[in-house]
Tab-separated table of C-alpha atoms and ligand atoms in Angstrom:
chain	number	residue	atom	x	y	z
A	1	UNK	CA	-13.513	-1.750	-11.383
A	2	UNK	CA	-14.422	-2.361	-14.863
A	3	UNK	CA	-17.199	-4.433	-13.856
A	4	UNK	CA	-18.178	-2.294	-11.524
A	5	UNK	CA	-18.479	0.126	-14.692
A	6	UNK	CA	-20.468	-1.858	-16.543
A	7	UNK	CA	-23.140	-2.855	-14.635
A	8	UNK	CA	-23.458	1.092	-13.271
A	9	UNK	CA	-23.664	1.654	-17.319
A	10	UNK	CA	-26.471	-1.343	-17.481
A	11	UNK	CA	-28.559	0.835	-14.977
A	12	UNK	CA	-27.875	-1.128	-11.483
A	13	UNK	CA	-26.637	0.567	-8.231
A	14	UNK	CA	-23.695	-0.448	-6.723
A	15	UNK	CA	-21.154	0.789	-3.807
A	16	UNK	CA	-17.808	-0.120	-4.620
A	17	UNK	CA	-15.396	-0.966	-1.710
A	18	UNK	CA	-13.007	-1.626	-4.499
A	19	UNK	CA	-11.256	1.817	-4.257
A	20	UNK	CA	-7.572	2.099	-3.378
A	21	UNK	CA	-7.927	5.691	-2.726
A	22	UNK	CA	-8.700	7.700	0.171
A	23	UNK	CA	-12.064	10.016	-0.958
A	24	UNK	CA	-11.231	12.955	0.249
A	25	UNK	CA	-9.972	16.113	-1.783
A	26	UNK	CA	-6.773	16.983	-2.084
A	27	UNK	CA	-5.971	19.888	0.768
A	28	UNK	CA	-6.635	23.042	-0.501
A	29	UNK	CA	-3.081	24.169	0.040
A	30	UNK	CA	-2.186	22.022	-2.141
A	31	UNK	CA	-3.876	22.033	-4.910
A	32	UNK	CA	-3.419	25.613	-4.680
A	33	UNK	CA	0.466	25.213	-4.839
A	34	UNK	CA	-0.077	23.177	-7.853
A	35	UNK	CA	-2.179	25.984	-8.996
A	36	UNK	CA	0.162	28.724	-8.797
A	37	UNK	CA	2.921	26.603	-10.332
A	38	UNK	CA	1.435	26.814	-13.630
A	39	UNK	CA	0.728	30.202	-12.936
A	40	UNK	CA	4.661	30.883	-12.174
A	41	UNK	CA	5.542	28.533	-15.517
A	42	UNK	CA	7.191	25.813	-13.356
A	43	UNK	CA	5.813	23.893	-16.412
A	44	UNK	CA	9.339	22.464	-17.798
A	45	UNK	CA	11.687	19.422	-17.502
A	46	UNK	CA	12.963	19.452	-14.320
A	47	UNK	CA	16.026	17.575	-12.754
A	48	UNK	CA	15.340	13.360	-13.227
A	49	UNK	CA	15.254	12.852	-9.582
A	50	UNK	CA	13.449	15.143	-8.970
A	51	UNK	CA	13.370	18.922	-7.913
A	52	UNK	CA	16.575	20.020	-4.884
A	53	UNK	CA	13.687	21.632	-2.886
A	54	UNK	CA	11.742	18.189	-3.199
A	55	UNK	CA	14.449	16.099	-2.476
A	56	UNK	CA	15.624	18.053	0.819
A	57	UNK	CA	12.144	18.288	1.931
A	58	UNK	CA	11.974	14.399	1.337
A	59	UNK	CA	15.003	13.934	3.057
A	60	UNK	CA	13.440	16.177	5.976
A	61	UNK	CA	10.550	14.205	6.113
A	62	UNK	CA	12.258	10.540	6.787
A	63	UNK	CA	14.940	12.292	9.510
A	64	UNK	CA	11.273	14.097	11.225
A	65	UNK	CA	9.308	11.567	10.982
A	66	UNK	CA	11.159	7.938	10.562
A	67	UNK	CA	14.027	9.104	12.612
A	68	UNK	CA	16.591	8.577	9.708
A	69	UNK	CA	19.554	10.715	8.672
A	70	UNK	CA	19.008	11.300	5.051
A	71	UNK	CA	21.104	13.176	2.546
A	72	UNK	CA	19.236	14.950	-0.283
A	73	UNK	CA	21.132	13.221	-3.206
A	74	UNK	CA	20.405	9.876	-1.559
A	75	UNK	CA	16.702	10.308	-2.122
A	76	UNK	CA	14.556	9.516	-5.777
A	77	UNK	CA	11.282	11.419	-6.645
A	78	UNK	CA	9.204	9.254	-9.037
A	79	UNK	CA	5.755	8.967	-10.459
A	80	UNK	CA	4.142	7.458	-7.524
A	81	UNK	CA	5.767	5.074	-5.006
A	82	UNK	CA	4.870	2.345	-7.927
A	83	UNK	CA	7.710	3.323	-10.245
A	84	UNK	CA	9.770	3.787	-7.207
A	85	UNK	CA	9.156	0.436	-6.493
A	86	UNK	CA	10.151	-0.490	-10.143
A	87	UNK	CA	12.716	0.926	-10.813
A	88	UNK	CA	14.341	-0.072	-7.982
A	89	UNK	CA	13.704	-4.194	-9.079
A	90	UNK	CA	14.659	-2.996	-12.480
A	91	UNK	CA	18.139	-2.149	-11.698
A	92	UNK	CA	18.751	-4.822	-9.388
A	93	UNK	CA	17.358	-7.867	-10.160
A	94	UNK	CA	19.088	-10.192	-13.347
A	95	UNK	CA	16.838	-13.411	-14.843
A	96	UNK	CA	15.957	-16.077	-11.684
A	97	UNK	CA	16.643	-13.601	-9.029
A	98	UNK	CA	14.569	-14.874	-5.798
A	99	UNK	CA	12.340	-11.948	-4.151
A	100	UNK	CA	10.775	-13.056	-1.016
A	101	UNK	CA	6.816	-11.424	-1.232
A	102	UNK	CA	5.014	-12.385	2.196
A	103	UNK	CA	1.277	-13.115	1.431
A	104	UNK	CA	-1.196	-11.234	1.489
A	105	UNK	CA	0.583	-8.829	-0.978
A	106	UNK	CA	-0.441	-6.248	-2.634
A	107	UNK	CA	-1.483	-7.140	-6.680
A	108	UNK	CA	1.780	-5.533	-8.156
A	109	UNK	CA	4.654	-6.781	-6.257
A	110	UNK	CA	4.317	-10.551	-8.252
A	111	UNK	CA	4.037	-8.445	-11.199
A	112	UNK	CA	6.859	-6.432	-11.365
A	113	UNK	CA	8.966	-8.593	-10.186
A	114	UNK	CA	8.174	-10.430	-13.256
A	115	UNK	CA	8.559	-7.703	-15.806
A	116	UNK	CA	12.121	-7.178	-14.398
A	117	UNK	CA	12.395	-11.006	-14.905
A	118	UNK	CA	12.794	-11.635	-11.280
A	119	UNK	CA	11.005	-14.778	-9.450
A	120	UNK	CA	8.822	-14.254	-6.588
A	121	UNK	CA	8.912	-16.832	-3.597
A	122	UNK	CA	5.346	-16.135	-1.871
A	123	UNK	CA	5.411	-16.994	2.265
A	124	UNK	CA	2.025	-17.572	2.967
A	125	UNK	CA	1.192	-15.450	6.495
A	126	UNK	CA	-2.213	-16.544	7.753
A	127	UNK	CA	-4.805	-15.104	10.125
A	128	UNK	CA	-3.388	-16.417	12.947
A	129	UNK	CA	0.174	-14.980	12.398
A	130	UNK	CA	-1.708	-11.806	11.991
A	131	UNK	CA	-0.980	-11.721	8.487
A	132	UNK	CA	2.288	-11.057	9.418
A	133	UNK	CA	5.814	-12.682	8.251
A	134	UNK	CA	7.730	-14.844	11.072
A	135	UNK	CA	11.730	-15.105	11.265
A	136	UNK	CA	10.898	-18.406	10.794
A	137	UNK	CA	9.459	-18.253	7.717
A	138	UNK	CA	11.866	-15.836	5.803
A	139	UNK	CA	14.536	-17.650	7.134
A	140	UNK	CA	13.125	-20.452	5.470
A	141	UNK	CA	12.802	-18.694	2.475
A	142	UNK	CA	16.133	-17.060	1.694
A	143	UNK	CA	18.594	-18.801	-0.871
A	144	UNK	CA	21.686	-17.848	-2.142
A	145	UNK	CA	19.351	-16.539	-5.516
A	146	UNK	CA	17.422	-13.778	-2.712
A	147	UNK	CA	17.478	-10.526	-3.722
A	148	UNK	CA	14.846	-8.769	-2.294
A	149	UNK	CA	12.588	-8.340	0.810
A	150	UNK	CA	9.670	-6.652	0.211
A	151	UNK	CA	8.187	-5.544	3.757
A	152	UNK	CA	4.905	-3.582	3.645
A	153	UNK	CA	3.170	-2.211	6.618
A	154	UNK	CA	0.443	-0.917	7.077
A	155	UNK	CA	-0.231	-3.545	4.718
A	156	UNK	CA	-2.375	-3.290	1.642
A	157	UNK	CA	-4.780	-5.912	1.679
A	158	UNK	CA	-4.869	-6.682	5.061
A	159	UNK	CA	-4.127	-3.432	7.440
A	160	UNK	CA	-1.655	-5.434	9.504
A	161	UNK	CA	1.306	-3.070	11.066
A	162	UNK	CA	4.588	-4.486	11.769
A	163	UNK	CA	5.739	-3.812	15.646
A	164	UNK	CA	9.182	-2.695	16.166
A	165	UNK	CA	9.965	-5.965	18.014
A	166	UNK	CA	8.361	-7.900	14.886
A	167	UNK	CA	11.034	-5.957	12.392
A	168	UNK	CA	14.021	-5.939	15.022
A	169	UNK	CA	13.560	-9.555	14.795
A	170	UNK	CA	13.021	-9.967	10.989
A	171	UNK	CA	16.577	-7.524	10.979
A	172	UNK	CA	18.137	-10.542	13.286
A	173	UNK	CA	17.854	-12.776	9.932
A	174	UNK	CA	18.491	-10.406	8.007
A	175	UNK	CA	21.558	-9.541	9.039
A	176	UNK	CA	22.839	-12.963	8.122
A	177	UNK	CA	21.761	-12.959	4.768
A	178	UNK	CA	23.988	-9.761	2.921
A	179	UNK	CA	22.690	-10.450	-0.339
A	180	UNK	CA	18.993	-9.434	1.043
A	181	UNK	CA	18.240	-5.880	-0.336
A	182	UNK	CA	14.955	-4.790	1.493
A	183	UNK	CA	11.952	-2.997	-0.006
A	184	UNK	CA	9.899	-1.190	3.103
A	185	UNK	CA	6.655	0.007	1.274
A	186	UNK	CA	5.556	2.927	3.778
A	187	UNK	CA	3.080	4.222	1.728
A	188	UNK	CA	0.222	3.768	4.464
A	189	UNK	CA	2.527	5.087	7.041
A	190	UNK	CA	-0.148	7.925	8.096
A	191	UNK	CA	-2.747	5.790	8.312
A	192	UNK	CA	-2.272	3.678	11.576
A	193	UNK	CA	-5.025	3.991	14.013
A	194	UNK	CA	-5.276	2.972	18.244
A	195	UNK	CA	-2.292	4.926	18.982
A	196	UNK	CA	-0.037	2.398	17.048
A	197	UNK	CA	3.343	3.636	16.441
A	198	UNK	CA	4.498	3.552	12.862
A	199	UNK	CA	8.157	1.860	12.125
A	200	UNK	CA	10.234	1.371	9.753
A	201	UNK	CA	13.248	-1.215	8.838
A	202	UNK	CA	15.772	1.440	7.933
A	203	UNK	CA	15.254	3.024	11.580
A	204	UNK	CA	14.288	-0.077	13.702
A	205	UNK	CA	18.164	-1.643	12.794
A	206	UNK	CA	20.337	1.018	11.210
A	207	UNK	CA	22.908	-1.798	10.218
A	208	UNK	CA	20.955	-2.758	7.333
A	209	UNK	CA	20.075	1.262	6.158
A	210	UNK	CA	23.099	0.348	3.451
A	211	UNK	CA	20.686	-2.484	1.701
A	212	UNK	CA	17.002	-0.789	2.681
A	213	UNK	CA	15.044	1.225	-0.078
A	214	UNK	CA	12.696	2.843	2.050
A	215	UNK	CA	9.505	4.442	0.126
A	216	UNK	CA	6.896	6.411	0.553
A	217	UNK	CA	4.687	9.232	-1.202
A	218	UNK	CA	2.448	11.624	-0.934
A	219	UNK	CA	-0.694	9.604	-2.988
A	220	UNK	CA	-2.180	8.191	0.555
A	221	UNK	CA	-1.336	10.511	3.693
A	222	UNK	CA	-2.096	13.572	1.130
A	223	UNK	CA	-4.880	12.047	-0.895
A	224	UNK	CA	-3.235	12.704	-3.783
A	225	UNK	CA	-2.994	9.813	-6.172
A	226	UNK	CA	-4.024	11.289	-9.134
A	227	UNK	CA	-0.905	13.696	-8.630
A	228	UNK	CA	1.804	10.378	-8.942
A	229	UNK	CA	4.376	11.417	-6.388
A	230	UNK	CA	6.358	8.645	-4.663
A	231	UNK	CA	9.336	8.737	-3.341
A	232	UNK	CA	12.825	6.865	-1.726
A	233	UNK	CA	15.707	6.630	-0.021
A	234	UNK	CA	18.337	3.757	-0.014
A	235	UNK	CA	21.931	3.410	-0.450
A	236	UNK	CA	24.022	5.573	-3.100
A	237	UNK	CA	24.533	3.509	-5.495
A	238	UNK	CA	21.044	2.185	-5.665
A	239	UNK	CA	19.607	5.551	-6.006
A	240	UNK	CA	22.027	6.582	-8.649
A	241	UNK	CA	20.968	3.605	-10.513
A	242	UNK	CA	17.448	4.134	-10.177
A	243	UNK	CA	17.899	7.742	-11.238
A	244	UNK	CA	19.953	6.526	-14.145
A	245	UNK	CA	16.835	4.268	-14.932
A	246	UNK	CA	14.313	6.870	-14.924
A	247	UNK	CA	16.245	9.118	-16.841
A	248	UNK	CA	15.583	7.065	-20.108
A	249	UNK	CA	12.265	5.746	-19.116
A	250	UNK	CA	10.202	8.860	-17.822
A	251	UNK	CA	12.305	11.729	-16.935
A	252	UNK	CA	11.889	13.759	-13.839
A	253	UNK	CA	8.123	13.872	-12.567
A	254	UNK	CA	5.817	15.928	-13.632
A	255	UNK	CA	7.206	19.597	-12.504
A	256	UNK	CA	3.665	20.769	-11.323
A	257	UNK	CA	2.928	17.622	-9.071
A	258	UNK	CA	6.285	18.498	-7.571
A	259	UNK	CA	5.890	21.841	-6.651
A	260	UNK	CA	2.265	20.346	-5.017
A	261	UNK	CA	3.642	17.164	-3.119
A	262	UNK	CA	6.379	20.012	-1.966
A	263	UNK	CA	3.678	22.098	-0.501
A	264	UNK	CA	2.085	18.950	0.986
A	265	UNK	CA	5.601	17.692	3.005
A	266	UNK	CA	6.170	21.281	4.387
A	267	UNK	CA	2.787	23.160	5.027
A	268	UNK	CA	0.520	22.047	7.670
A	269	UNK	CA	0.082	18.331	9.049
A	270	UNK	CA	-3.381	18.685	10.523
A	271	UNK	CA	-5.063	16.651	7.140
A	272	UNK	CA	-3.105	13.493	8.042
A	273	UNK	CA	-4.837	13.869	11.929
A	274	UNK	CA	-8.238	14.367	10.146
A	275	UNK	CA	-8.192	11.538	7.633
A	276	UNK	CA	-6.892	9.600	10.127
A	277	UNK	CA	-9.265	10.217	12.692
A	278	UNK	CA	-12.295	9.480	9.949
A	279	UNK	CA	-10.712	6.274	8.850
A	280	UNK	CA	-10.838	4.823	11.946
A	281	UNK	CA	-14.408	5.572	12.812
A	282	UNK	CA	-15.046	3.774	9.321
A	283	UNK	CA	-12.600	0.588	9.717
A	284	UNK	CA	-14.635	0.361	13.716
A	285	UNK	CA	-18.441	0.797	11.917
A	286	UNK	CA	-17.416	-1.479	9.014
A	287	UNK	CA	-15.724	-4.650	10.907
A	288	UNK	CA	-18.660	-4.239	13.167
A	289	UNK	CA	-21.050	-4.856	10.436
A	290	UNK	CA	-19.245	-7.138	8.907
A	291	UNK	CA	-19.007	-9.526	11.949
A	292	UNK	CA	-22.490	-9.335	11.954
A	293	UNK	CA	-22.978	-11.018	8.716
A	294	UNK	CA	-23.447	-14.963	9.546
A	295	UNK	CA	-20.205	-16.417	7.830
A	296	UNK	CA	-18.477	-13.904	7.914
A	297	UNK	CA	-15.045	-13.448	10.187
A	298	UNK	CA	-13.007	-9.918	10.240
A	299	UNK	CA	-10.228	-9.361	12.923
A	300	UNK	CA	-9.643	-5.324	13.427
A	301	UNK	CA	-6.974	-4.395	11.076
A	302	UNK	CA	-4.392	-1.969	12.694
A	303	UNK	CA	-3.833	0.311	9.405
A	304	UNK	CA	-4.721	1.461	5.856
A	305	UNK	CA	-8.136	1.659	4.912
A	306	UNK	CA	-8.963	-2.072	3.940
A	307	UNK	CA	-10.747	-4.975	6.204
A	308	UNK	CA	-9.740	-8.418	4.922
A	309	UNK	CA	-12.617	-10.811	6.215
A	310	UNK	CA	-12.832	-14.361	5.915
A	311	UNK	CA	-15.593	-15.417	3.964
A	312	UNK	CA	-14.789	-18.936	4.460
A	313	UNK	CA	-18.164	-19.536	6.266
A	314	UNK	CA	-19.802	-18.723	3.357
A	315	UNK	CA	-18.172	-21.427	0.874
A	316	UNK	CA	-20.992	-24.557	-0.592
A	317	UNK	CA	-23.870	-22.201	0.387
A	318	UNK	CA	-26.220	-21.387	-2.455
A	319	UNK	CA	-27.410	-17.993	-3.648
A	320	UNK	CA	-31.039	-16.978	-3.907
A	321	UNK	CA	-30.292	-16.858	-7.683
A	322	UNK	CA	-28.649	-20.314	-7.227
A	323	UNK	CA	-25.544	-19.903	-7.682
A	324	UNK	CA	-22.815	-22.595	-5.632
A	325	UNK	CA	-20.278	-20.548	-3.984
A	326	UNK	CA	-17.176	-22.499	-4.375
A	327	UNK	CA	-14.482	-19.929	-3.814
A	328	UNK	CA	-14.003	-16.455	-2.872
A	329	UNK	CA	-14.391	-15.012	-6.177
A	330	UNK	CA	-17.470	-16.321	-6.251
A	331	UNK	CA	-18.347	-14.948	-3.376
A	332	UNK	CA	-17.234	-11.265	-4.917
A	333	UNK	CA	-19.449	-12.195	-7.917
A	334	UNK	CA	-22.611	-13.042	-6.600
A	335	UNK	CA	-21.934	-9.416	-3.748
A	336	UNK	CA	-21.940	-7.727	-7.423
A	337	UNK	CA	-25.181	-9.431	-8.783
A	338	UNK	CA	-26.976	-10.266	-6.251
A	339	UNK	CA	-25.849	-7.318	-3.470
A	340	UNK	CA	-24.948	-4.316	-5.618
A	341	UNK	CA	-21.686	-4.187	-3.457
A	342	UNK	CA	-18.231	-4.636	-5.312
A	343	UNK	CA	-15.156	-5.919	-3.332
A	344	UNK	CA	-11.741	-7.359	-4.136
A	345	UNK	CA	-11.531	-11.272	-3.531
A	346	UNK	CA	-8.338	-12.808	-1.490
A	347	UNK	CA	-6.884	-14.887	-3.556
A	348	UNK	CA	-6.010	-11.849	-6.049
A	349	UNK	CA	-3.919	-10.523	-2.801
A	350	UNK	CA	-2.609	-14.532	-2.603
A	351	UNK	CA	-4.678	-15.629	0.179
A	352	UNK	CA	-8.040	-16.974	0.127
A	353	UNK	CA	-11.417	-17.594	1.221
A	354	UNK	CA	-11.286	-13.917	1.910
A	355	UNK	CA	-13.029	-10.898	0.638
A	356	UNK	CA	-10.889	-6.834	0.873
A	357	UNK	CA	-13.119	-4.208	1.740
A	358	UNK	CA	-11.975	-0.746	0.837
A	359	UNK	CA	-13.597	1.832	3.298
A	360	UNK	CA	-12.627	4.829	1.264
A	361	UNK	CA	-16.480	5.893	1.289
A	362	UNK	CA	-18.556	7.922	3.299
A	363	UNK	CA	-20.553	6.320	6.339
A	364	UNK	CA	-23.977	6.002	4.625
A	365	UNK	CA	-22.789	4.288	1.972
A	366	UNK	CA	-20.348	2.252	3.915
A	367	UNK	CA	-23.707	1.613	6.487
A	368	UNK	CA	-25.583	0.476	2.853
A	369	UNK	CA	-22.996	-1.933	1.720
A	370	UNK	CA	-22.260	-3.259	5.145
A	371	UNK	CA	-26.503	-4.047	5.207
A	372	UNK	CA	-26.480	-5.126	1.804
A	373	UNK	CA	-23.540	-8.101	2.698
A	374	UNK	CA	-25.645	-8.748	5.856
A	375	UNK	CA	-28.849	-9.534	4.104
A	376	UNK	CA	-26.676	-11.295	1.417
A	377	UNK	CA	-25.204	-13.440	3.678
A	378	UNK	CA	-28.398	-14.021	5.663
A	379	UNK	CA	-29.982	-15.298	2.167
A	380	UNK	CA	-27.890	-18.301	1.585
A	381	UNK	CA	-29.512	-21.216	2.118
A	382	UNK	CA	-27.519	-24.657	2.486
B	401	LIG	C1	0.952	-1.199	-0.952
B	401	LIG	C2	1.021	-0.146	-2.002
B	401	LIG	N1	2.222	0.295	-2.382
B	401	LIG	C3	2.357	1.251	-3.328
B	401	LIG	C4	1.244	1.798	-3.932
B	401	LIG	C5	1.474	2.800	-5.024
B	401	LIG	O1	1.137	4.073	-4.700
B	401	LIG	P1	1.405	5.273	-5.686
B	401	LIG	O2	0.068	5.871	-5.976
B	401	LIG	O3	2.284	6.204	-4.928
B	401	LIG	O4	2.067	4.748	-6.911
B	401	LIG	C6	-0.033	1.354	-3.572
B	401	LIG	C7	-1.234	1.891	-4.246
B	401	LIG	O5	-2.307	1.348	-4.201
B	401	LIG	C8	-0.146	0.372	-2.570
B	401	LIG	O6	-1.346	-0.085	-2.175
């Protein structure tokens, strides 16, 4: 992104496909609840984990729409899923604790497992596994030292969605491994596309809801990442220490984002239909496109708003401005130079030769970048 910056500052034109955002506005209902919380002076501390009205709506929202039976005081409301995530390593994990990241991952999982001086044991998951984890291999990856699963579907890099067979039998080695807390990152839950059914570990085998964190927010389904809502629900204790975590650290969220994310999980659903309906047209134009690019390979991606193509066909060919691509990155530099068209590279996500396209962007430009990596591509000489 910052490079992206700079080179819009230097004059050039570029499309980003960088953005892990949806584009759209905020619903109006929304904002407007956000709006009229200032006006009321809902503008002080409020409770640390979060607002009662928040929490039981939160705890409404996982028994409507994951099927679970939550109690309010077993929920957390945080500053975006992210410190959800965090504080929930935090308080768990002591120095050399294992945490089993399948890869693909998303950028911060290896990095706050770190800060909470955790170690993360990556399990490769290539294209032909869907970029999905096996019971094989997290059974081959637990050790007495595992304290953490982190699950995360609809995945962020690669849109892959878990099926419910694929978690019942990820809960069948689970179950044999007690010391396996697991992390279920639903924050693209909304945004599942073909009729796909969204699941979740918590529901799919209720014997481990005593060791699942499950969490969400409100920054994808509502478009509302600048707000920072996230939220959870796991067993007592780890809530409680989680709360007791944030208490010292941030406090309660900010009051006026609650009173918005608590219009968003009770007012009307029919944004979540839209965006979803939009997203899909865009994921179907953009892998389209993208196959068309010689050297180029993307597979349809089930969820989220990312394509993770292979770029491996493009790897020893040289750039009109002569420029060896030897890895993926490469490949991301010379789409910035030479293309005008900014995307992430695999490797950053733990898997490479493969480039992340973000299609949080409206069609033309998405039609523009998907005709600038086509001509790109068709460049390259041997
Ligand atoms: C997989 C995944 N989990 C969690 C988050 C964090 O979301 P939030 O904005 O709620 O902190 C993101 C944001 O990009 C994400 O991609």
């Amino acid at each position: 992104m910052d490079r992206v910056a700079a080179r819009r500052a230097a004059g050039a034109k570029v499309i980003s496909l960088c953005a892990g955002e949806p584009d759209f506005d905020t619903p109006e209902h929304v904002r407007e609840a956000g709006i009229s919380a200032i006006r009321a002076g809902h503008t002080r501390y409020t409770q640390v984990a979060g607002l009662r009205s928040l929490r039981e709506a939160v705890a409404a929202k996982f028994e409507r729409e994951n099927g679970l039976t939550v109690d309010w005081r077993d929920t957390v409301v945080a500053n975006g899923g992210k410190q959800v995530i965090f504080n929930a390593l935090a308080a768990t994990l002591n120095e050399g604790d294992e945490v089993i990241v399948p890869a693909p991952y998303w950028v911060s999982y290896p990095e706050i497992v770190q800060l909470c001086g955790g170690k993360t044991v990556v399990v490769p998951c290539d294209a032909d596994s869907g970029f999905k984890l096996s019971p094989q291999a997290l059974q081959a990856a637990i050790t007495p030292r595992t304290r953490w699963l982190i699950l995360n579907s609809p995945s962020n890099p690669t849109g892959a969605v878990y099926s419910r067979a694929e978690l019942r039998a990820l809960a069948e080695v689970l179950l044999a491994h007690p010391q396996v807390l697991v992390l279920s990152d639903d924050i693209y839950e909304h945004l599942i596309f073909d009729g796909a059914a969204f699941h979740t570990m918590a529901q799919v085998e209720p014997r481990l809801g005593d060791r699942t964190l499950t969490m969400n927010g409100v920054s994808k389904a509502y478009a509302m990442t600048g707000w920072r809502i996230g939220f959870g629900t796991g067993p007592g204790w780890l809530i409680e220490a989680m709360e007791k975590l944030q208490g010292q650290q941030t406090s309660g969220p900010c009051s006026i984002s609650q009173h918005a994310a608590l219009a968003a999980l009770t007012g009307p659903r029919d944004f979540i239909q839209r965006s979803r309906t939009v997203f899909q047209s865009r994921r179907d134009t953009m892998v389209e496109m993208l196959n068309q690019a010689p050297g180029m390979r993307c597979e349809v991606p089930q969820g989220a708003f990312y394509a993770f193509a292979s770029c491996e066909g493009l790897i020893g060919k040289i750039t009109p401005a002569g420029m060896r691509l030897e890895s993926d990155e490469d490949v991301v530099n010379a789409l910035l130079d030479e293309a005008g068209v900014a995307a992430v590279h695999g490797s950053a996500f733990g898997l490479g030769p493969y480039i992340r396209i973000a299609y949080a962007l409206d069609d033309h430009s998405l039609k523009q970048a998907s005709a600038a990596i086509r001509a790109f591509c068709q460049a390259l000489s041997d």
